[in-house]
Short mmCIF file of C-alpha atoms and ligand atoms in Angstrom, two decimals:
data_model
loop_
_atom_site.label_atom_id
_atom_site.label_comp_id
_atom_site.label_asym_id
_atom_site.label_seq_id
_atom_site.Cartn_x
_atom_site.Cartn_y
_atom_site.Cartn_z
CA UNK A 25 215.61 134.89 88.46
CA UNK A 26 212.99 132.68 86.77
CA UNK A 27 209.69 132.16 88.56
CA UNK A 28 209.44 128.58 89.88
CA UNK A 29 206.57 126.58 91.34
CA UNK A 30 208.21 124.18 93.77
CA UNK A 31 205.53 124.32 96.44
CA UNK A 32 201.90 125.42 96.21
CA UNK A 33 202.63 128.32 98.54
CA UNK A 34 204.92 129.77 95.87
CA UNK A 35 201.63 130.95 94.35
CA UNK A 36 199.48 133.48 96.21
CA UNK A 37 195.74 132.96 96.61
CA UNK A 38 195.21 135.79 94.11
CA UNK A 39 197.45 134.06 91.56
CA UNK A 40 195.63 130.75 92.06
CA UNK A 41 192.28 132.49 91.56
CA UNK A 42 193.58 134.03 88.30
CA UNK A 43 194.89 130.64 87.08
CA UNK A 44 191.46 129.14 87.74
CA UNK A 45 189.79 131.95 85.80
CA UNK A 46 192.22 131.44 82.89
CA UNK A 47 191.62 127.67 82.91
CA UNK A 48 187.88 128.26 82.62
CA UNK A 49 188.43 130.73 79.78
CA UNK A 50 190.68 128.25 77.98
CA UNK A 51 187.92 125.68 78.07
CA UNK A 52 185.33 128.17 76.82
CA UNK A 53 187.56 129.70 74.10
CA UNK A 54 190.29 127.21 73.15
CA UNK A 55 190.99 128.89 69.78
CA UNK A 56 192.19 132.04 71.58
CA UNK A 57 195.05 130.03 73.08
CA UNK A 58 196.03 127.61 70.34
CA UNK A 59 199.08 129.52 69.17
CA UNK A 60 200.25 131.52 72.15
CA UNK A 61 203.29 129.31 72.89
CA UNK A 62 204.54 129.02 69.31
CA UNK A 63 208.33 128.56 69.31
CA UNK A 64 208.35 127.78 73.04
CA UNK A 65 209.50 124.45 74.40
CA UNK A 66 208.52 122.57 77.52
CA UNK A 67 210.84 119.88 78.87
CA UNK A 68 209.28 117.11 80.96
CA UNK A 69 211.94 115.35 83.02
CA UNK A 70 210.39 112.39 84.79
CA UNK A 71 212.78 110.44 86.98
CA UNK A 72 209.73 108.61 88.40
CA UNK A 73 206.72 106.99 86.65
CA UNK A 74 203.72 109.06 85.64
CA UNK A 75 200.73 108.89 83.30
CA UNK A 76 198.53 111.92 83.92
CA UNK A 77 201.01 114.49 85.10
CA UNK A 78 203.51 114.09 82.29
CA UNK A 79 200.97 113.60 79.52
CA UNK A 80 198.81 116.48 80.73
CA UNK A 81 201.83 118.78 80.77
CA UNK A 82 202.75 117.68 77.25
CA UNK A 83 199.23 117.87 75.95
CA UNK A 84 198.84 121.32 77.59
CA UNK A 85 201.94 122.67 75.84
CA UNK A 86 200.89 121.18 72.48
CA UNK A 87 197.43 122.72 72.83
CA UNK A 88 199.11 126.11 73.33
CA UNK A 89 201.01 125.66 70.06
CA UNK A 90 204.36 124.92 71.75
CA UNK A 91 206.51 121.83 71.57
CA UNK A 92 207.82 119.30 74.07
CA UNK A 93 210.96 117.31 74.76
CA UNK A 94 212.15 115.20 77.64
CA UNK A 95 212.34 111.73 79.11
CA UNK A 96 209.87 109.58 80.99
CA UNK A 97 212.28 107.42 82.96
CA UNK A 98 215.55 108.11 84.66
CA UNK A 99 217.07 105.05 82.97
CA UNK A 100 216.96 106.75 79.56
CA UNK A 101 218.88 109.81 80.78
CA UNK A 102 222.53 110.33 81.71
CA UNK A 103 221.53 109.83 85.36
CA UNK A 104 222.50 106.21 84.78
CA UNK A 105 226.03 107.38 83.94
CA UNK A 106 226.22 109.18 87.26
CA UNK A 107 225.26 112.68 86.14
CA UNK A 108 223.87 114.85 88.95
CA UNK A 109 220.37 116.36 88.81
CA UNK A 110 222.05 119.76 88.81
CA UNK A 111 224.01 119.05 85.63
CA UNK A 112 221.00 117.47 83.92
CA UNK A 113 218.90 120.55 84.67
CA UNK A 114 221.66 122.92 83.65
CA UNK A 115 221.82 121.12 80.30
CA UNK A 116 218.08 121.03 79.69
CA UNK A 117 217.68 124.69 80.62
CA UNK A 118 219.92 125.44 77.61
CA UNK A 119 217.30 123.83 75.33
CA UNK A 120 213.90 124.47 76.90
CA UNK A 121 211.96 127.56 78.02
CA UNK A 122 210.31 125.83 80.97
CA UNK A 123 210.84 122.53 82.81
CA UNK A 124 208.40 120.23 84.62
CA UNK A 125 210.24 117.61 86.65
CA UNK A 126 209.35 114.68 88.88
CA UNK A 127 211.88 112.98 91.11
CA UNK A 128 211.71 110.34 93.87
CA UNK A 129 213.76 112.47 96.29
CA UNK A 130 212.14 115.09 98.48
CA UNK A 131 213.60 118.51 97.70
CA UNK A 132 214.88 117.52 94.24
CA UNK A 133 212.92 120.23 92.44
CA UNK A 134 214.28 122.84 94.81
CA UNK A 135 217.82 121.58 94.23
CA UNK A 136 217.21 121.63 90.46
CA UNK A 137 215.99 125.21 90.59
CA UNK A 138 219.43 126.29 91.77
CA UNK A 139 220.87 125.20 88.43
CA UNK A 140 218.20 126.43 86.05
CA UNK A 141 217.86 129.61 84.06
CA UNK A 142 214.26 128.79 83.15
CA UNK A 143 211.19 128.21 85.36
CA UNK A 144 211.03 124.85 87.14
CA UNK A 145 207.70 123.29 87.99
CA UNK A 146 207.74 120.56 90.63
CA UNK A 147 205.70 117.68 89.21
CA UNK A 148 206.17 115.67 92.43
CA UNK A 149 209.18 115.26 94.70
CA UNK A 150 209.11 112.01 96.65
CA UNK A 151 206.63 112.02 99.52
CA UNK A 152 206.81 115.80 99.84
CA UNK A 153 204.84 118.03 97.44
CA UNK A 154 202.87 118.02 94.20
CA UNK A 155 201.71 121.59 93.57
CA UNK A 156 200.23 121.16 90.08
CA UNK A 157 198.05 118.28 91.24
CA UNK A 158 196.79 120.70 93.88
CA UNK A 159 195.99 123.32 91.23
CA UNK A 160 194.04 120.57 89.47
CA UNK A 161 192.24 119.70 92.70
CA UNK A 162 191.42 123.35 93.44
CA UNK A 163 190.05 123.90 89.94
CA UNK A 164 187.93 120.77 90.33
CA UNK A 165 186.59 121.80 93.74
CA UNK A 166 185.85 125.29 92.41
CA UNK A 167 184.00 123.90 89.41
CA UNK A 168 181.98 121.51 91.56
CA UNK A 169 181.10 124.00 94.30
CA UNK A 170 181.71 127.44 92.72
CA UNK A 171 183.71 128.34 95.83
CA UNK A 172 186.93 127.43 97.62
CA UNK A 173 185.74 128.17 101.13
CA UNK A 174 183.22 126.98 103.68
CA UNK A 175 183.37 123.20 103.50
CA UNK A 176 184.37 120.06 105.35
CA UNK A 177 186.87 117.99 103.42
CA UNK A 178 187.76 114.40 104.24
CA UNK A 179 191.26 113.32 103.21
CA UNK A 180 191.34 109.55 103.16
CA UNK A 181 194.07 106.94 102.75
CA UNK A 182 197.83 107.44 102.80
CA UNK A 183 198.16 110.87 104.39
CA UNK A 184 201.75 110.15 105.41
CA UNK A 185 203.39 109.60 102.03
CA UNK A 186 200.72 111.14 99.79
CA UNK A 187 202.34 114.28 98.41
CA UNK A 188 199.10 115.46 96.79
CA UNK A 189 197.51 115.54 100.24
CA UNK A 190 200.38 117.57 101.67
CA UNK A 191 200.13 120.22 98.98
CA UNK A 192 196.34 120.31 99.14
CA UNK A 193 196.36 120.91 102.90
CA UNK A 194 198.87 123.74 102.46
CA UNK A 195 196.73 125.28 99.75
CA UNK A 196 193.27 125.02 101.31
CA UNK A 197 194.47 126.26 104.67
CA UNK A 198 194.70 129.72 103.12
CA UNK A 199 190.99 129.80 102.30
CA UNK A 200 188.16 130.67 104.74
CA UNK A 201 186.19 128.31 106.89
CA UNK A 202 187.69 124.94 105.92
CA UNK A 203 187.42 121.94 108.25
CA UNK A 204 189.42 118.77 107.75
CA UNK A 205 188.61 115.20 108.64
CA UNK A 206 191.85 113.25 108.34
CA UNK A 207 190.95 109.61 107.72
CA UNK A 208 193.81 107.13 107.83
CA UNK A 209 195.19 104.12 109.63
CA UNK A 210 197.41 104.98 112.59
CA UNK A 211 200.56 104.20 110.54
CA UNK A 212 199.65 106.58 107.69
CA UNK A 213 198.62 109.73 109.55
CA UNK A 214 199.37 113.21 108.19
CA UNK A 215 202.97 114.13 109.15
CA UNK A 216 203.30 116.18 112.31
CA UNK A 217 205.13 119.05 110.58
CA UNK A 218 202.17 119.66 108.28
CA UNK A 219 199.67 119.56 111.14
CA UNK A 220 201.80 122.00 113.12
CA UNK A 221 202.53 124.45 110.29
CA UNK A 222 199.44 124.34 108.13
CA UNK A 223 196.71 123.54 110.64
CA UNK A 224 197.53 124.20 114.31
CA UNK A 225 199.51 127.41 113.76
CA UNK A 226 196.55 128.89 111.94
CA UNK A 227 193.85 127.53 114.22
CA UNK A 228 192.25 125.44 111.47
CA UNK A 229 189.87 122.80 112.83
CA UNK A 230 190.59 119.14 112.11
CA UNK A 231 189.85 115.71 113.47
CA UNK A 232 191.82 112.50 112.95
CA UNK A 233 189.81 109.31 112.60
CA UNK A 234 190.33 105.84 111.22
CA UNK A 235 186.82 105.02 110.00
CA UNK A 236 185.61 106.40 106.67
CA UNK A 237 182.16 104.99 107.36
CA UNK A 238 181.74 107.06 110.53
CA UNK A 239 182.97 110.27 108.88
CA UNK A 240 181.34 110.14 105.47
CA UNK A 241 177.99 111.76 106.32
CA UNK A 242 179.59 115.05 107.43
CA UNK A 243 181.74 115.58 104.32
CA UNK A 244 181.23 118.05 101.46
CA UNK A 245 184.33 116.75 99.68
CA UNK A 246 185.97 113.35 99.93
CA UNK A 247 189.57 113.19 98.66
CA UNK A 248 190.57 109.52 98.29
CA UNK A 249 194.21 108.48 97.85
CA UNK A 250 196.12 105.32 97.08
CA UNK A 251 198.52 103.76 99.60
CA UNK A 252 201.93 104.79 98.21
CA UNK A 253 203.54 101.40 97.69
CA UNK A 254 206.83 102.80 96.40
CA UNK A 255 207.51 104.76 99.59
CA UNK A 256 207.26 101.78 101.97
CA UNK A 257 210.39 100.21 103.42
CA UNK A 258 208.57 97.05 104.29
CA UNK A 259 206.38 95.14 101.82
CA UNK A 260 204.47 93.32 104.54
CA UNK A 261 203.33 96.59 105.99
CA UNK A 262 202.19 97.77 102.55
CA UNK A 263 200.22 94.56 102.03
CA UNK A 264 198.58 94.94 105.42
CA UNK A 265 197.55 98.56 104.80
CA UNK A 266 196.84 98.70 101.08
CA UNK A 267 193.13 97.94 101.26
CA UNK A 268 192.39 100.01 104.34
CA UNK A 269 189.66 101.94 102.50
CA UNK A 270 187.52 100.90 99.58
CA UNK A 271 184.75 103.26 98.52
CA UNK A 272 181.72 101.42 97.14
CA UNK A 273 178.16 102.51 96.24
CA UNK A 274 176.96 100.91 99.50
CA UNK A 275 179.41 102.93 101.56
CA UNK A 276 178.21 106.11 99.84
CA UNK A 277 174.67 105.53 101.04
CA UNK A 278 175.17 107.77 104.07
CA UNK A 279 176.99 110.55 102.19
CA UNK A 280 175.52 113.96 101.33
CA UNK A 281 173.75 114.22 97.98
CA UNK A 282 176.10 117.06 96.93
CA UNK A 283 179.33 115.37 98.05
CA UNK A 284 182.20 115.66 95.54
CA UNK A 285 184.54 112.67 95.33
CA UNK A 286 188.07 113.44 94.17
CA UNK A 287 191.11 111.20 93.64
CA UNK A 288 194.40 112.31 92.07
CA UNK A 289 194.66 108.87 90.40
CA UNK A 290 196.06 106.31 89.75
CA UNK A 291 193.50 104.34 91.70
CA UNK A 292 194.41 100.84 92.78
CA UNK A 293 191.55 99.53 94.85
CA UNK A 294 190.33 102.54 96.84
CA UNK A 295 187.28 103.32 94.71
CA UNK A 296 185.27 100.58 93.09
CA UNK A 297 184.57 101.18 89.39
CA UNK A 298 180.80 101.21 90.06
CA UNK A 299 181.28 104.53 91.85
CA UNK A 300 182.37 106.07 88.51
CA UNK A 301 178.70 106.19 87.49
CA UNK A 302 177.69 108.12 90.61
CA UNK A 303 177.11 111.82 89.80
CA UNK A 304 179.19 112.71 92.84
CA UNK A 305 182.32 111.16 91.30
CA UNK A 306 184.51 114.06 90.10
CA UNK A 307 187.81 112.27 89.49
CA UNK A 308 187.50 111.89 85.73
CA UNK A 309 186.59 115.57 85.47
CA UNK A 310 189.69 116.19 87.58
CA UNK A 311 191.84 114.58 84.87
CA UNK A 312 190.50 117.04 82.26
CA UNK A 313 190.97 119.95 84.64
CA UNK A 314 194.63 118.97 85.05
CA UNK A 315 195.36 119.84 81.44
CA UNK A 316 193.47 123.17 81.57
CA UNK A 317 195.17 124.42 84.70
CA UNK A 318 198.60 123.37 83.42
CA UNK A 319 197.94 125.35 80.25
CA UNK A 320 197.15 128.37 82.43
CA UNK A 321 200.27 127.81 84.55
CA UNK A 322 202.66 127.42 81.61
CA UNK A 323 201.38 130.68 80.11
CA UNK A 324 201.66 132.45 83.44
CA UNK A 325 205.24 131.36 84.11
CA UNK A 326 206.27 132.26 80.57
CA UNK A 327 204.60 135.66 80.91
CA UNK A 328 202.31 135.03 77.99
CA UNK A 329 198.88 136.57 77.58
CA UNK A 330 196.25 135.41 75.09
C1 NCD B 3 199.82 111.29 92.27
C2 NCD B 3 201.31 111.41 92.51
O1 NCD B 3 202.10 111.17 91.60
O2 NCD B 3 201.64 111.80 93.61
N1 NCD B 3 199.49 111.04 90.94
C3 NCD B 3 199.27 112.10 90.10
O3 NCD B 3 200.16 112.87 89.83
N2 NCD B 3 198.04 112.29 89.63
C4 NCD B 3 199.14 110.38 93.21
C5 NCD B 3 199.64 108.98 93.33
O4 NCD B 3 200.60 108.56 92.66
O5 NCD B 3 199.06 108.26 94.14
#
């Protein structure tokens, strides 16, 4: 059976720590890695739009000396002819050594894995999970703080539909001494099943608030997210909620001097561009980290050592 990453908990804490160490080594010694995936192919199957995730996967594989194939929209695949995800994956697993896929339906990556002979990486399944964004987030937090324990993290925005938030909560809950401040409007609170399984069952402290301003001074990390327009059933509700939080230099006045600000991107309006110049802004570093950790993950799943 191939090794898949469908959910962040498919990787143990020890494996995540090793991926982080590899990512740092890749950055320090890129030449050691430039050929390790020669003759290997990555397929990126994106049934839903993406900029960073798809391009970072592709750029990661190219930097390892491998090659890439795939599609960036469902409309250019046989999906439009009525082919099932299972048959598409079965086909692609005859050509590629590893597959990264994104799909608007929750559970699609799991379903795909039942038809694949090569590792499947979930690059986002609907409003459910996004494990490789979480690896990116963990690498970024580690590089900012040199630890993955002992902090208060504020998750702000669309905690209901934001799959990156769901995976991040599941990941961080396995580290020591983490406290969450869940900042969202009433309508976009973290789903109950995640609170029950990842927080309450393990006795992890959290508070739920609606004001970022009131919470900001206690945070070591602030994870901003966009309101997930494409998951709303009702446009009016989206329009009402979309600008619930906008981080500006003024609003950062009360924040700690060593706060780290993360955002999986794309940003819409949640962080004003002036904040990019603040030394606490880590989201552009996060983009670079996404490529490094995906390089480490591809090698790991293909059983390749440098
Ligand atoms: C995120 C996603 O696709 O869930 N983007 C990403 O992969 N960096 C976040 C988002 O779309 O808001």
